[in-house]
Amino acid sequence: MDLHWEGEEEDARAARRAAAEREALRARTSGEPLAVGNEFSEVRVSRVQTRNGSRLLIESIRSGQWVALCPLELEALTWQNTATFSAMVGHPFGPLLEDPEPEDEA
């Protein structure tokens, strides 16, 4: 008996698309990656080149989640206070703000 769930194929396509995007970014790494960790987390940070300039690729070694940030997004981190980061840590493995609902295509 095979078990399936609603949205399974969409989830699988999104995962394949994200993995392909990450591998494309990794292929354009500039310099050696830097690993930073403690007892709670471990991340690998790499500078990657894109057609829109440099990005910082941040990968969670344990979970496999990743994000590529542009210089403005990185600078925006410096504008935050500790409460913002506490809120982010308190809401693990998901966005702090939900994506807006897509508009109906009717």
PDB file of N, CA and C in Angstrom:
ATOM      1  N   MET A   1       0.843  -1.173   0.000  1.00  0.00           N
ATOM      2  CA  MET A   1       0.000   0.000   0.000  1.00  0.00           C
ATOM      3  C   MET A   1       0.888   1.237   0.000  1.00  0.00           C
ATOM      4  N   ASP A   2       0.652   2.105  -0.957  1.00  0.00           N
ATOM      5  CA  ASP A   2       1.390   3.353  -1.043  1.00  0.00           C
ATOM      6  C   ASP A   2       0.557   4.475  -0.447  1.00  0.00           C
ATOM      7  N   LEU A   3       1.183   5.275   0.375  1.00  0.00           N
ATOM      8  CA  LEU A   3       0.496   6.426   0.959  1.00  0.00           C
ATOM      9  C   LEU A   3       0.893   7.682   0.200  1.00  0.00           C
ATOM     10  N   HIS A   4      -0.070   8.520  -0.082  1.00  0.00           N
ATOM     11  CA  HIS A   4       0.155   9.793  -0.758  1.00  0.00           C
ATOM     12  C   HIS A   4      -0.621  10.863  -0.025  1.00  0.00           C
ATOM     13  N   TRP A   5      -0.223  12.102  -0.195  1.00  0.00           N
ATOM     14  CA  TRP A   5      -0.940  13.207   0.424  1.00  0.00           C
ATOM     15  C   TRP A   5      -1.195  14.295  -0.609  1.00  0.00           C
ATOM     16  N   GLU A   6      -2.192  15.099  -0.282  1.00  0.00           N
ATOM     17  CA  GLU A   6      -2.543  16.196  -1.178  1.00  0.00           C
ATOM     18  C   GLU A   6      -1.355  17.147  -1.287  1.00  0.00           C
ATOM     19  N   GLY A   7      -0.974  17.486  -2.482  1.00  0.00           N
ATOM     20  CA  GLY A   7       0.138  18.398  -2.697  1.00  0.00           C
ATOM     21  C   GLY A   7       1.491  17.715  -2.747  1.00  0.00           C
ATOM     22  N   GLU A   8       1.505  16.394  -2.688  1.00  0.00           N
ATOM     23  CA  GLU A   8       2.768  15.654  -2.669  1.00  0.00           C
ATOM     24  C   GLU A   8       3.623  15.960  -3.900  1.00  0.00           C
ATOM     25  N   GLU A   9       3.006  15.942  -5.059  1.00  0.00           N
ATOM     26  CA  GLU A   9       3.779  16.180  -6.273  1.00  0.00           C
ATOM     27  C   GLU A   9       4.284  17.616  -6.343  1.00  0.00           C
ATOM     28  N   GLU A  10       3.485  18.582  -5.883  1.00  0.00           N
ATOM     29  CA  GLU A  10       3.927  19.980  -5.852  1.00  0.00           C
ATOM     30  C   GLU A  10       5.108  20.142  -4.911  1.00  0.00           C
ATOM     31  N   ASP A  11       5.038  19.492  -3.747  1.00  0.00           N
ATOM     32  CA  ASP A  11       6.155  19.539  -2.795  1.00  0.00           C
ATOM     33  C   ASP A  11       7.417  18.940  -3.414  1.00  0.00           C
ATOM     34  N   ALA A  12       7.268  17.817  -4.102  1.00  0.00           N
ATOM     35  CA  ALA A  12       8.422  17.148  -4.711  1.00  0.00           C
ATOM     36  C   ALA A  12       9.037  18.022  -5.799  1.00  0.00           C
ATOM     37  N   ARG A  13       8.178  18.660  -6.625  1.00  0.00           N
ATOM     38  CA  ARG A  13       8.705  19.554  -7.674  1.00  0.00           C
ATOM     39  C   ARG A  13       9.430  20.746  -7.062  1.00  0.00           C
ATOM     40  N   ALA A  14       8.866  21.317  -5.994  1.00  0.00           N
ATOM     41  CA  ALA A  14       9.504  22.463  -5.331  1.00  0.00           C
ATOM     42  C   ALA A  14      10.850  22.052  -4.740  1.00  0.00           C
ATOM     43  N   ALA A  15      10.917  20.863  -4.161  1.00  0.00           N
ATOM     44  CA  ALA A  15      12.173  20.378  -3.579  1.00  0.00           C
ATOM     45  C   ALA A  15      13.223  20.158  -4.666  1.00  0.00           C
ATOM     46  N   ARG A  16      12.816  19.581  -5.787  1.00  0.00           N
ATOM     47  CA  ARG A  16      13.766  19.374  -6.900  1.00  0.00           C
ATOM     48  C   ARG A  16      14.256  20.709  -7.455  1.00  0.00           C
ATOM     49  N   ARG A  17      13.329  21.666  -7.588  1.00  0.00           N
ATOM     50  CA  ARG A  17      13.691  22.991  -8.108  1.00  0.00           C
ATOM     51  C   ARG A  17      14.674  23.688  -7.149  1.00  0.00           C
ATOM     52  N   ALA A  18      14.418  23.617  -5.844  1.00  0.00           N
ATOM     53  CA  ALA A  18      15.302  24.247  -4.858  1.00  0.00           C
ATOM     54  C   ALA A  18      16.673  23.580  -4.853  1.00  0.00           C
ATOM     55  N   ALA A  19      16.705  22.249  -4.969  1.00  0.00           N
ATOM     56  CA  ALA A  19      17.991  21.539  -4.989  1.00  0.00           C
ATOM     57  C   ALA A  19      18.798  21.916  -6.224  1.00  0.00           C
ATOM     58  N   ALA A  20      18.129  22.042  -7.368  1.00  0.00           N
ATOM     59  CA  ALA A  20      18.826  22.427  -8.600  1.00  0.00           C
ATOM     60  C   ALA A  20      19.347  23.856  -8.493  1.00  0.00           C
ATOM     61  N   GLU A  21      18.556  24.741  -7.882  1.00  0.00           N
ATOM     62  CA  GLU A  21      18.990  26.130  -7.713  1.00  0.00           C
ATOM     63  C   GLU A  21      20.197  26.211  -6.788  1.00  0.00           C
ATOM     64  N   ARG A  22      20.177  25.446  -5.692  1.00  0.00           N
ATOM     65  CA  ARG A  22      21.310  25.450  -4.768  1.00  0.00           C
ATOM     66  C   ARG A  22      22.570  24.914  -5.440  1.00  0.00           C
ATOM     67  N   GLU A  23      22.434  23.843  -6.209  1.00  0.00           N
ATOM     68  CA  GLU A  23      23.607  23.292  -6.893  1.00  0.00           C
ATOM     69  C   GLU A  23      24.158  24.277  -7.915  1.00  0.00           C
ATOM     70  N   ALA A  24      23.275  25.016  -8.594  1.00  0.00           N
ATOM     71  CA  ALA A  24      23.736  26.028  -9.549  1.00  0.00           C
ATOM     72  C   ALA A  24      24.502  27.130  -8.825  1.00  0.00           C
ATOM     73  N   LEU A  25      24.025  27.511  -7.652  1.00  0.00           N
ATOM     74  CA  LEU A  25      24.732  28.531  -6.872  1.00  0.00           C
ATOM     75  C   LEU A  25      26.077  27.990  -6.387  1.00  0.00           C
ATOM     76  N   ARG A  26      26.085  26.764  -5.895  1.00  0.00           N
ATOM     77  CA  ARG A  26      27.342  26.171  -5.408  1.00  0.00           C
ATOM     78  C   ARG A  26      28.395  26.100  -6.513  1.00  0.00           C
ATOM     79  N   ALA A  27      27.945  25.889  -7.741  1.00  0.00           N
ATOM     80  CA  ALA A  27      28.877  25.804  -8.876  1.00  0.00           C
ATOM     81  C   ALA A  27      29.561  27.140  -9.142  1.00  0.00           C
ATOM     82  N   ARG A  28      28.994  28.218  -8.633  1.00  0.00           N
ATOM     83  CA  ARG A  28      29.569  29.546  -8.844  1.00  0.00           C
ATOM     84  C   ARG A  28      30.160  30.112  -7.561  1.00  0.00           C
ATOM     85  N   THR A  29      30.628  29.220  -6.672  1.00  0.00           N
ATOM     86  CA  THR A  29      31.239  29.646  -5.419  1.00  0.00           C
ATOM     87  C   THR A  29      32.572  30.327  -5.689  1.00  0.00           C
ATOM     88  N   SER A  30      32.799  31.419  -4.985  1.00  0.00           N
ATOM     89  CA  SER A  30      34.051  32.152  -5.073  1.00  0.00           C
ATOM     90  C   SER A  30      34.783  31.998  -3.743  1.00  0.00           C
ATOM     91  N   GLY A  31      35.963  31.401  -3.764  1.00  0.00           N
ATOM     92  CA  GLY A  31      36.720  31.191  -2.538  1.00  0.00           C
ATOM     93  C   GLY A  31      36.261  29.960  -1.787  1.00  0.00           C
ATOM     94  N   GLU A  32      36.836  29.776  -0.610  1.00  0.00           N
ATOM     95  CA  GLU A  32      36.527  28.613   0.219  1.00  0.00           C
ATOM     96  C   GLU A  32      35.334  28.907   1.132  1.00  0.00           C
ATOM     97  N   PRO A  33      34.405  27.960   1.266  1.00  0.00           N
ATOM     98  CA  PRO A  33      33.302  28.143   2.210  1.00  0.00           C
ATOM     99  C   PRO A  33      33.828  28.219   3.646  1.00  0.00           C
ATOM    100  N   LEU A  34      33.049  28.886   4.488  1.00  0.00           N
ATOM    101  CA  LEU A  34      33.383  29.031   5.901  1.00  0.00           C
ATOM    102  C   LEU A  34      32.301  28.334   6.718  1.00  0.00           C
ATOM    103  N   ALA A  35      32.690  27.448   7.621  1.00  0.00           N
ATOM    104  CA  ALA A  35      31.731  26.770   8.495  1.00  0.00           C
ATOM    105  C   ALA A  35      31.762  27.418   9.865  1.00  0.00           C
ATOM    106  N   VAL A  36      30.569  27.692  10.396  1.00  0.00           N
ATOM    107  CA  VAL A  36      30.430  28.292  11.717  1.00  0.00           C
ATOM    108  C   VAL A  36      29.422  27.462  12.483  1.00  0.00           C
ATOM    109  N   GLY A  37      29.752  27.095  13.720  1.00  0.00           N
ATOM    110  CA  GLY A  37      28.813  26.280  14.468  1.00  0.00           C
ATOM    111  C   GLY A  37      28.999  26.377  15.961  1.00  0.00           C
ATOM    112  N   ASN A  38      27.988  25.909  16.665  1.00  0.00           N
ATOM    113  CA  ASN A  38      28.060  25.737  18.106  1.00  0.00           C
ATOM    114  C   ASN A  38      27.206  24.525  18.459  1.00  0.00           C
ATOM    115  N   GLU A  39      26.821  24.374  19.736  1.00  0.00           N
ATOM    116  CA  GLU A  39      26.058  23.197  20.127  1.00  0.00           C
ATOM    117  C   GLU A  39      24.633  23.206  19.585  1.00  0.00           C
ATOM    118  N   PHE A  40      24.162  24.354  19.085  1.00  0.00           N
ATOM    119  CA  PHE A  40      22.781  24.457  18.620  1.00  0.00           C
ATOM    120  C   PHE A  40      22.642  24.427  17.100  1.00  0.00           C
ATOM    121  N   SER A  41      23.661  24.854  16.407  1.00  0.00           N
ATOM    122  CA  SER A  41      23.525  25.013  14.966  1.00  0.00           C
ATOM    123  C   SER A  41      24.888  24.962  14.298  1.00  0.00           C
ATOM    124  N   GLU A  42      24.848  24.672  12.993  1.00  0.00           N
ATOM    125  CA  GLU A  42      26.066  24.696  12.198  1.00  0.00           C
ATOM    126  C   GLU A  42      25.686  25.127  10.792  1.00  0.00           C
ATOM    127  N   VAL A  43      26.346  26.162  10.299  1.00  0.00           N
ATOM    128  CA  VAL A  43      26.057  26.661   8.953  1.00  0.00           C
ATOM    129  C   VAL A  43      27.347  26.764   8.156  1.00  0.00           C
ATOM    130  N   ARG A  44      27.164  26.692   6.837  1.00  0.00           N
ATOM    131  CA  ARG A  44      28.272  26.902   5.900  1.00  0.00           C
ATOM    132  C   ARG A  44      27.924  28.152   5.107  1.00  0.00           C
ATOM    133  N   VAL A  45      28.887  29.057   5.006  1.00  0.00           N
ATOM    134  CA  VAL A  45      28.684  30.330   4.335  1.00  0.00           C
ATOM    135  C   VAL A  45      29.640  30.399   3.155  1.00  0.00           C
ATOM    136  N   SER A  46      29.092  30.736   1.972  1.00  0.00           N
ATOM    137  CA  SER A  46      29.905  30.822   0.759  1.00  0.00           C
ATOM    138  C   SER A  46      29.520  32.078  -0.012  1.00  0.00           C
ATOM    139  N   ARG A  47      30.496  32.670  -0.656  1.00  0.00           N
ATOM    140  CA  ARG A  47      30.222  33.774  -1.581  1.00  0.00           C
ATOM    141  C   ARG A  47      30.011  33.160  -2.958  1.00  0.00           C
ATOM    142  N   VAL A  48      28.884  33.504  -3.576  1.00  0.00           N
ATOM    143  CA  VAL A  48      28.584  32.976  -4.905  1.00  0.00           C
ATOM    144  C   VAL A  48      28.340  34.146  -5.848  1.00  0.00           C
ATOM    145  N   GLN A  49      28.651  33.914  -7.110  1.00  0.00           N
ATOM    146  CA  GLN A  49      28.433  34.927  -8.134  1.00  0.00           C
ATOM    147  C   GLN A  49      27.166  34.601  -8.903  1.00  0.00           C
ATOM    148  N   THR A  50      26.324  35.576  -9.110  1.00  0.00           N
ATOM    149  CA  THR A  50      25.136  35.417  -9.934  1.00  0.00           C
ATOM    150  C   THR A  50      25.175  36.477 -11.019  1.00  0.00           C
ATOM    151  N   ARG A  51      24.265  36.410 -11.954  1.00  0.00           N
ATOM    152  CA  ARG A  51      24.257  37.432 -13.004  1.00  0.00           C
ATOM    153  C   ARG A  51      23.882  38.803 -12.450  1.00  0.00           C
ATOM    154  N   ASN A  52      23.347  38.831 -11.227  1.00  0.00           N
ATOM    155  CA  ASN A  52      23.001  40.092 -10.569  1.00  0.00           C
ATOM    156  C   ASN A  52      24.005  40.492  -9.504  1.00  0.00           C
ATOM    157  N   GLY A  53      25.192  39.897  -9.537  1.00  0.00           N
ATOM    158  CA  GLY A  53      26.228  40.249  -8.572  1.00  0.00           C
ATOM    159  C   GLY A  53      26.438  39.167  -7.528  1.00  0.00           C
ATOM    160  N   SER A  54      27.215  39.506  -6.522  1.00  0.00           N
ATOM    161  CA  SER A  54      27.555  38.543  -5.472  1.00  0.00           C
ATOM    162  C   SER A  54      26.390  38.321  -4.520  1.00  0.00           C
ATOM    163  N   ARG A  55      26.309  37.113  -4.012  1.00  0.00           N
ATOM    164  CA  ARG A  55      25.339  36.742  -2.978  1.00  0.00           C
ATOM    165  C   ARG A  55      26.085  35.957  -1.916  1.00  0.00           C
ATOM    166  N   LEU A  56      25.527  35.944  -0.723  1.00  0.00           N
ATOM    167  CA  LEU A  56      26.054  35.098   0.343  1.00  0.00           C
ATOM    168  C   LEU A  56      25.119  33.901   0.460  1.00  0.00           C
ATOM    169  N   LEU A  57      25.652  32.719   0.193  1.00  0.00           N
ATOM    170  CA  LEU A  57      24.877  31.477   0.306  1.00  0.00           C
ATOM    171  C   LEU A  57      25.078  30.935   1.715  1.00  0.00           C
ATOM    172  N   ILE A  58      23.993  30.835   2.467  1.00  0.00           N
ATOM    173  CA  ILE A  58      24.035  30.328   3.838  1.00  0.00           C
ATOM    174  C   ILE A  58      23.277  29.017   3.867  1.00  0.00           C
ATOM    175  N   GLU A  59      23.960  27.932   4.251  1.00  0.00           N
ATOM    176  CA  GLU A  59      23.351  26.602   4.260  1.00  0.00           C
ATOM    177  C   GLU A  59      23.400  26.010   5.664  1.00  0.00           C
ATOM    178  N   SER A  60      22.269  25.500   6.123  1.00  0.00           N
ATOM    179  CA  SER A  60      22.241  24.766   7.376  1.00  0.00           C
ATOM    180  C   SER A  60      22.744  23.359   7.103  1.00  0.00           C
ATOM    181  N   ILE A  61      23.823  22.990   7.747  1.00  0.00           N
ATOM    182  CA  ILE A  61      24.427  21.685   7.496  1.00  0.00           C
ATOM    183  C   ILE A  61      23.521  20.569   8.009  1.00  0.00           C
ATOM    184  N   ARG A  62      22.841  20.814   9.114  1.00  0.00           N
ATOM    185  CA  ARG A  62      21.992  19.770   9.700  1.00  0.00           C
ATOM    186  C   ARG A  62      20.668  19.599   8.969  1.00  0.00           C
ATOM    187  N   SER A  63      20.002  20.697   8.646  1.00  0.00           N
ATOM    188  CA  SER A  63      18.669  20.579   8.050  1.00  0.00           C
ATOM    189  C   SER A  63      18.679  20.586   6.529  1.00  0.00           C
ATOM    190  N   GLY A  64      19.742  21.120   5.930  1.00  0.00           N
ATOM    191  CA  GLY A  64      19.790  21.227   4.476  1.00  0.00           C
ATOM    192  C   GLY A  64      19.098  22.470   3.949  1.00  0.00           C
ATOM    193  N   GLN A  65      18.488  23.272   4.801  1.00  0.00           N
ATOM    194  CA  GLN A  65      17.846  24.498   4.347  1.00  0.00           C
ATOM    195  C   GLN A  65      18.916  25.509   3.981  1.00  0.00           C
ATOM    196  N   TRP A  66      18.577  26.416   3.067  1.00  0.00           N
ATOM    197  CA  TRP A  66      19.556  27.389   2.613  1.00  0.00           C
ATOM    198  C   TRP A  66      18.862  28.665   2.169  1.00  0.00           C
ATOM    199  N   VAL A  67      19.654  29.723   2.073  1.00  0.00           N
ATOM    200  CA  VAL A  67      19.179  30.995   1.567  1.00  0.00           C
ATOM    201  C   VAL A  67      20.362  31.703   0.920  1.00  0.00           C
ATOM    202  N   ALA A  68      20.094  32.456  -0.138  1.00  0.00           N
ATOM    203  CA  ALA A  68      21.119  33.284  -0.781  1.00  0.00           C
ATOM    204  C   ALA A  68      20.691  34.737  -0.624  1.00  0.00           C
ATOM    205  N   LEU A  69      21.537  35.531   0.013  1.00  0.00           N
ATOM    206  CA  LEU A  69      21.186  36.913   0.322  1.00  0.00           C
ATOM    207  C   LEU A  69      22.047  37.881  -0.467  1.00  0.00           C
ATOM    208  N   CYS A  70      21.413  38.943  -0.975  1.00  0.00           N
ATOM    209  CA  CYS A  70      22.134  39.999  -1.682  1.00  0.00           C
ATOM    210  C   CYS A  70      22.715  40.963  -0.643  1.00  0.00           C
ATOM    211  N   PRO A  71      23.620  41.849  -1.065  1.00  0.00           N
ATOM    212  CA  PRO A  71      24.219  42.784  -0.118  1.00  0.00           C
ATOM    213  C   PRO A  71      23.188  43.628   0.641  1.00  0.00           C
ATOM    214  N   LEU A  72      22.128  44.071  -0.027  1.00  0.00           N
ATOM    215  CA  LEU A  72      21.122  44.887   0.674  1.00  0.00           C
ATOM    216  C   LEU A  72      20.408  44.076   1.753  1.00  0.00           C
ATOM    217  N   GLU A  73      20.097  42.808   1.450  1.00  0.00           N
ATOM    218  CA  GLU A  73      19.457  41.960   2.456  1.00  0.00           C
ATOM    219  C   GLU A  73      20.401  41.719   3.634  1.00  0.00           C
ATOM    220  N   LEU A  74      21.682  41.562   3.346  1.00  0.00           N
ATOM    221  CA  LEU A  74      22.656  41.401   4.436  1.00  0.00           C
ATOM    222  C   LEU A  74      22.751  42.667   5.273  1.00  0.00           C
ATOM    223  N   GLU A  75      22.773  43.816   4.601  1.00  0.00           N
ATOM    224  CA  GLU A  75      22.835  45.066   5.350  1.00  0.00           C
ATOM    225  C   GLU A  75      21.584  45.234   6.208  1.00  0.00           C
ATOM    226  N   ALA A  76      20.429  44.806   5.676  1.00  0.00           N
ATOM    227  CA  ALA A  76      19.181  44.919   6.434  1.00  0.00           C
ATOM    228  C   ALA A  76      19.260  44.141   7.751  1.00  0.00           C
ATOM    229  N   LEU A  77      20.057  43.072   7.773  1.00  0.00           N
ATOM    230  CA  LEU A  77      20.247  42.341   9.033  1.00  0.00           C
ATOM    231  C   LEU A  77      20.870  43.234  10.097  1.00  0.00           C
ATOM    232  N   THR A  78      21.731  44.158   9.665  1.00  0.00           N
ATOM    233  CA  THR A  78      22.395  45.042  10.632  1.00  0.00           C
ATOM    234  C   THR A  78      21.435  46.077  11.196  1.00  0.00           C
ATOM    235  N   TRP A  79      20.286  46.251  10.579  1.00  0.00           N
ATOM    236  CA  TRP A  79      19.308  47.228  11.055  1.00  0.00           C
ATOM    237  C   TRP A  79      18.392  46.632  12.107  1.00  0.00           C
ATOM    238  N   GLN A  80      18.471  45.335  12.344  1.00  0.00           N
ATOM    239  CA  GLN A  80      17.552  44.650  13.251  1.00  0.00           C
ATOM    240  C   GLN A  80      18.064  44.688  14.684  1.00  0.00           C
ATOM    241  N   ASN A  81      17.127  44.490  15.614  1.00  0.00           N
ATOM    242  CA  ASN A  81      17.514  44.385  17.022  1.00  0.00           C
ATOM    243  C   ASN A  81      17.427  42.919  17.454  1.00  0.00           C
ATOM    244  N   THR A  82      17.833  42.656  18.675  1.00  0.00           N
ATOM    245  CA  THR A  82      17.870  41.263  19.135  1.00  0.00           C
ATOM    246  C   THR A  82      16.476  40.640  19.206  1.00  0.00           C
ATOM    247  N   ALA A  83      15.432  41.461  19.396  1.00  0.00           N
ATOM    248  CA  ALA A  83      14.069  40.918  19.451  1.00  0.00           C
ATOM    249  C   ALA A  83      13.685  40.298  18.109  1.00  0.00           C
ATOM    250  N   THR A  84      14.138  40.897  17.025  1.00  0.00           N
ATOM    251  CA  THR A  84      13.835  40.343  15.708  1.00  0.00           C
ATOM    252  C   THR A  84      14.466  38.970  15.556  1.00  0.00           C
ATOM    253  N   PHE A  85      15.724  38.858  15.942  1.00  0.00           N
ATOM    254  CA  PHE A  85      16.401  37.565  15.814  1.00  0.00           C
ATOM    255  C   PHE A  85      15.805  36.535  16.776  1.00  0.00           C
ATOM    256  N   SER A  86      15.398  36.975  17.967  1.00  0.00           N
ATOM    257  CA  SER A  86      14.741  36.051  18.900  1.00  0.00           C
ATOM    258  C   SER A  86      13.440  35.537  18.311  1.00  0.00           C
ATOM    259  N   ALA A  87      12.690  36.408  17.639  1.00  0.00           N
ATOM    260  CA  ALA A  87      11.440  35.984  16.995  1.00  0.00           C
ATOM    261  C   ALA A  87      11.728  34.981  15.887  1.00  0.00           C
ATOM    262  N   MET A  88      12.807  35.201  15.141  1.00  0.00           N
ATOM    263  CA  MET A  88      13.170  34.272  14.071  1.00  0.00           C
ATOM    264  C   MET A  88      13.551  32.909  14.646  1.00  0.00           C
ATOM    265  N   VAL A  89      14.340  32.904  15.700  1.00  0.00           N
ATOM    266  CA  VAL A  89      14.768  31.643  16.324  1.00  0.00           C
ATOM    267  C   VAL A  89      13.575  30.940  16.966  1.00  0.00           C
ATOM    268  N   GLY A  90      12.621  31.726  17.488  1.00  0.00           N
ATOM    269  CA  GLY A  90      11.437  31.158  18.128  1.00  0.00           C
ATOM    270  C   GLY A  90      10.433  30.585  17.146  1.00  0.00           C
ATOM    271  N   HIS A  91      10.682  30.779  15.860  1.00  0.00           N
ATOM    272  CA  HIS A  91       9.782  30.269  14.817  1.00  0.00           C
ATOM    273  C   HIS A  91      10.631  29.470  13.829  1.00  0.00           C
ATOM    274  N   PRO A  92      11.201  28.322  14.289  1.00  0.00           N
ATOM    275  CA  PRO A  92      12.165  27.597  13.461  1.00  0.00           C
ATOM    276  C   PRO A  92      11.553  26.941  12.222  1.00  0.00           C
ATOM    277  N   PHE A  93      12.375  26.803  11.223  1.00  0.00           N
ATOM    278  CA  PHE A  93      12.074  26.066   9.991  1.00  0.00           C
ATOM    279  C   PHE A  93      10.903  26.637   9.202  1.00  0.00           C
ATOM    280  N   GLY A  94      10.653  27.911   9.373  1.00  0.00           N
ATOM    281  CA  GLY A  94       9.595  28.538   8.598  1.00  0.00           C
ATOM    282  C   GLY A  94       9.817  30.025   8.527  1.00  0.00           C
ATOM    283  N   PRO A  95       9.107  30.685   7.625  1.00  0.00           N
ATOM    284  CA  PRO A  95       9.275  32.123   7.507  1.00  0.00           C
ATOM    285  C   PRO A  95       8.645  32.847   8.702  1.00  0.00           C
ATOM    286  N   LEU A  96       9.215  33.981   9.061  1.00  0.00           N
ATOM    287  CA  LEU A  96       8.646  34.794  10.133  1.00  0.00           C
ATOM    288  C   LEU A  96       7.316  35.383   9.683  1.00  0.00           C
ATOM    289  N   LEU A  97       7.255  35.761   8.412  1.00  0.00           N
ATOM    290  CA  LEU A  97       6.026  36.275   7.813  1.00  0.00           C
ATOM    291  C   LEU A  97       5.609  35.300   6.717  1.00  0.00           C
ATOM    292  N   GLU A  98       4.330  35.011   6.650  1.00  0.00           N
ATOM    293  CA  GLU A  98       3.834  34.096   5.624  1.00  0.00           C
ATOM    294  C   GLU A  98       3.824  34.785   4.269  1.00  0.00           C
ATOM    295  N   ASP A  99       4.004  33.993   3.208  1.00  0.00           N
ATOM    296  CA  ASP A  99       3.862  34.515   1.855  1.00  0.00           C
ATOM    297  C   ASP A  99       2.409  34.928   1.637  1.00  0.00           C
ATOM    298  N   PRO A 100       2.199  36.000   0.893  1.00  0.00           N
ATOM    299  CA  PRO A 100       0.810  36.373   0.607  1.00  0.00           C
ATOM    300  C   PRO A 100       0.149  35.297  -0.249  1.00  0.00           C
ATOM    301  N   GLU A 101      -1.157  35.178  -0.081  1.00  0.00           N
ATOM    302  CA  GLU A 101      -1.909  34.205  -0.879  1.00  0.00           C
ATOM    303  C   GLU A 101      -1.853  34.587  -2.347  1.00  0.00           C
ATOM    304  N   PRO A 102      -1.608  33.615  -3.240  1.00  0.00           N
ATOM    305  CA  PRO A 102      -1.620  33.948  -4.662  1.00  0.00           C
ATOM    306  C   PRO A 102      -3.021  34.367  -5.088  1.00  0.00           C
ATOM    307  N   GLU A 103      -3.060  35.320  -6.000  1.00  0.00           N
ATOM    308  CA  GLU A 103      -4.359  35.774  -6.491  1.00  0.00           C
ATOM    309  C   GLU A 103      -4.974  34.711  -7.393  1.00  0.00           C
ATOM    310  N   ASP A 104      -6.287  34.642  -7.376  1.00  0.00           N
ATOM    311  CA  ASP A 104      -6.988  33.706  -8.269  1.00  0.00           C
ATOM    312  C   ASP A 104      -6.713  34.083  -9.711  1.00  0.00           C
ATOM    313  N   GLU A 105      -6.559  33.066 -10.530  1.00  0.00           N
ATOM    314  CA  GLU A 105      -6.291  33.291 -11.941  1.00  0.00           C
ATOM    315  C   GLU A 105      -7.567  33.175 -12.759  1.00  0.00           C
ATOM    316  N   ALA A 106      -8.698  33.544 -12.187  1.00  0.00           N
ATOM    317  CA  ALA A 106      -9.977  33.436 -12.902  1.00  0.00           C
ATOM    318  C   ALA A 106     -10.179  34.572 -13.874  1.00  0.00           C
TER     319      ALA A 106
END
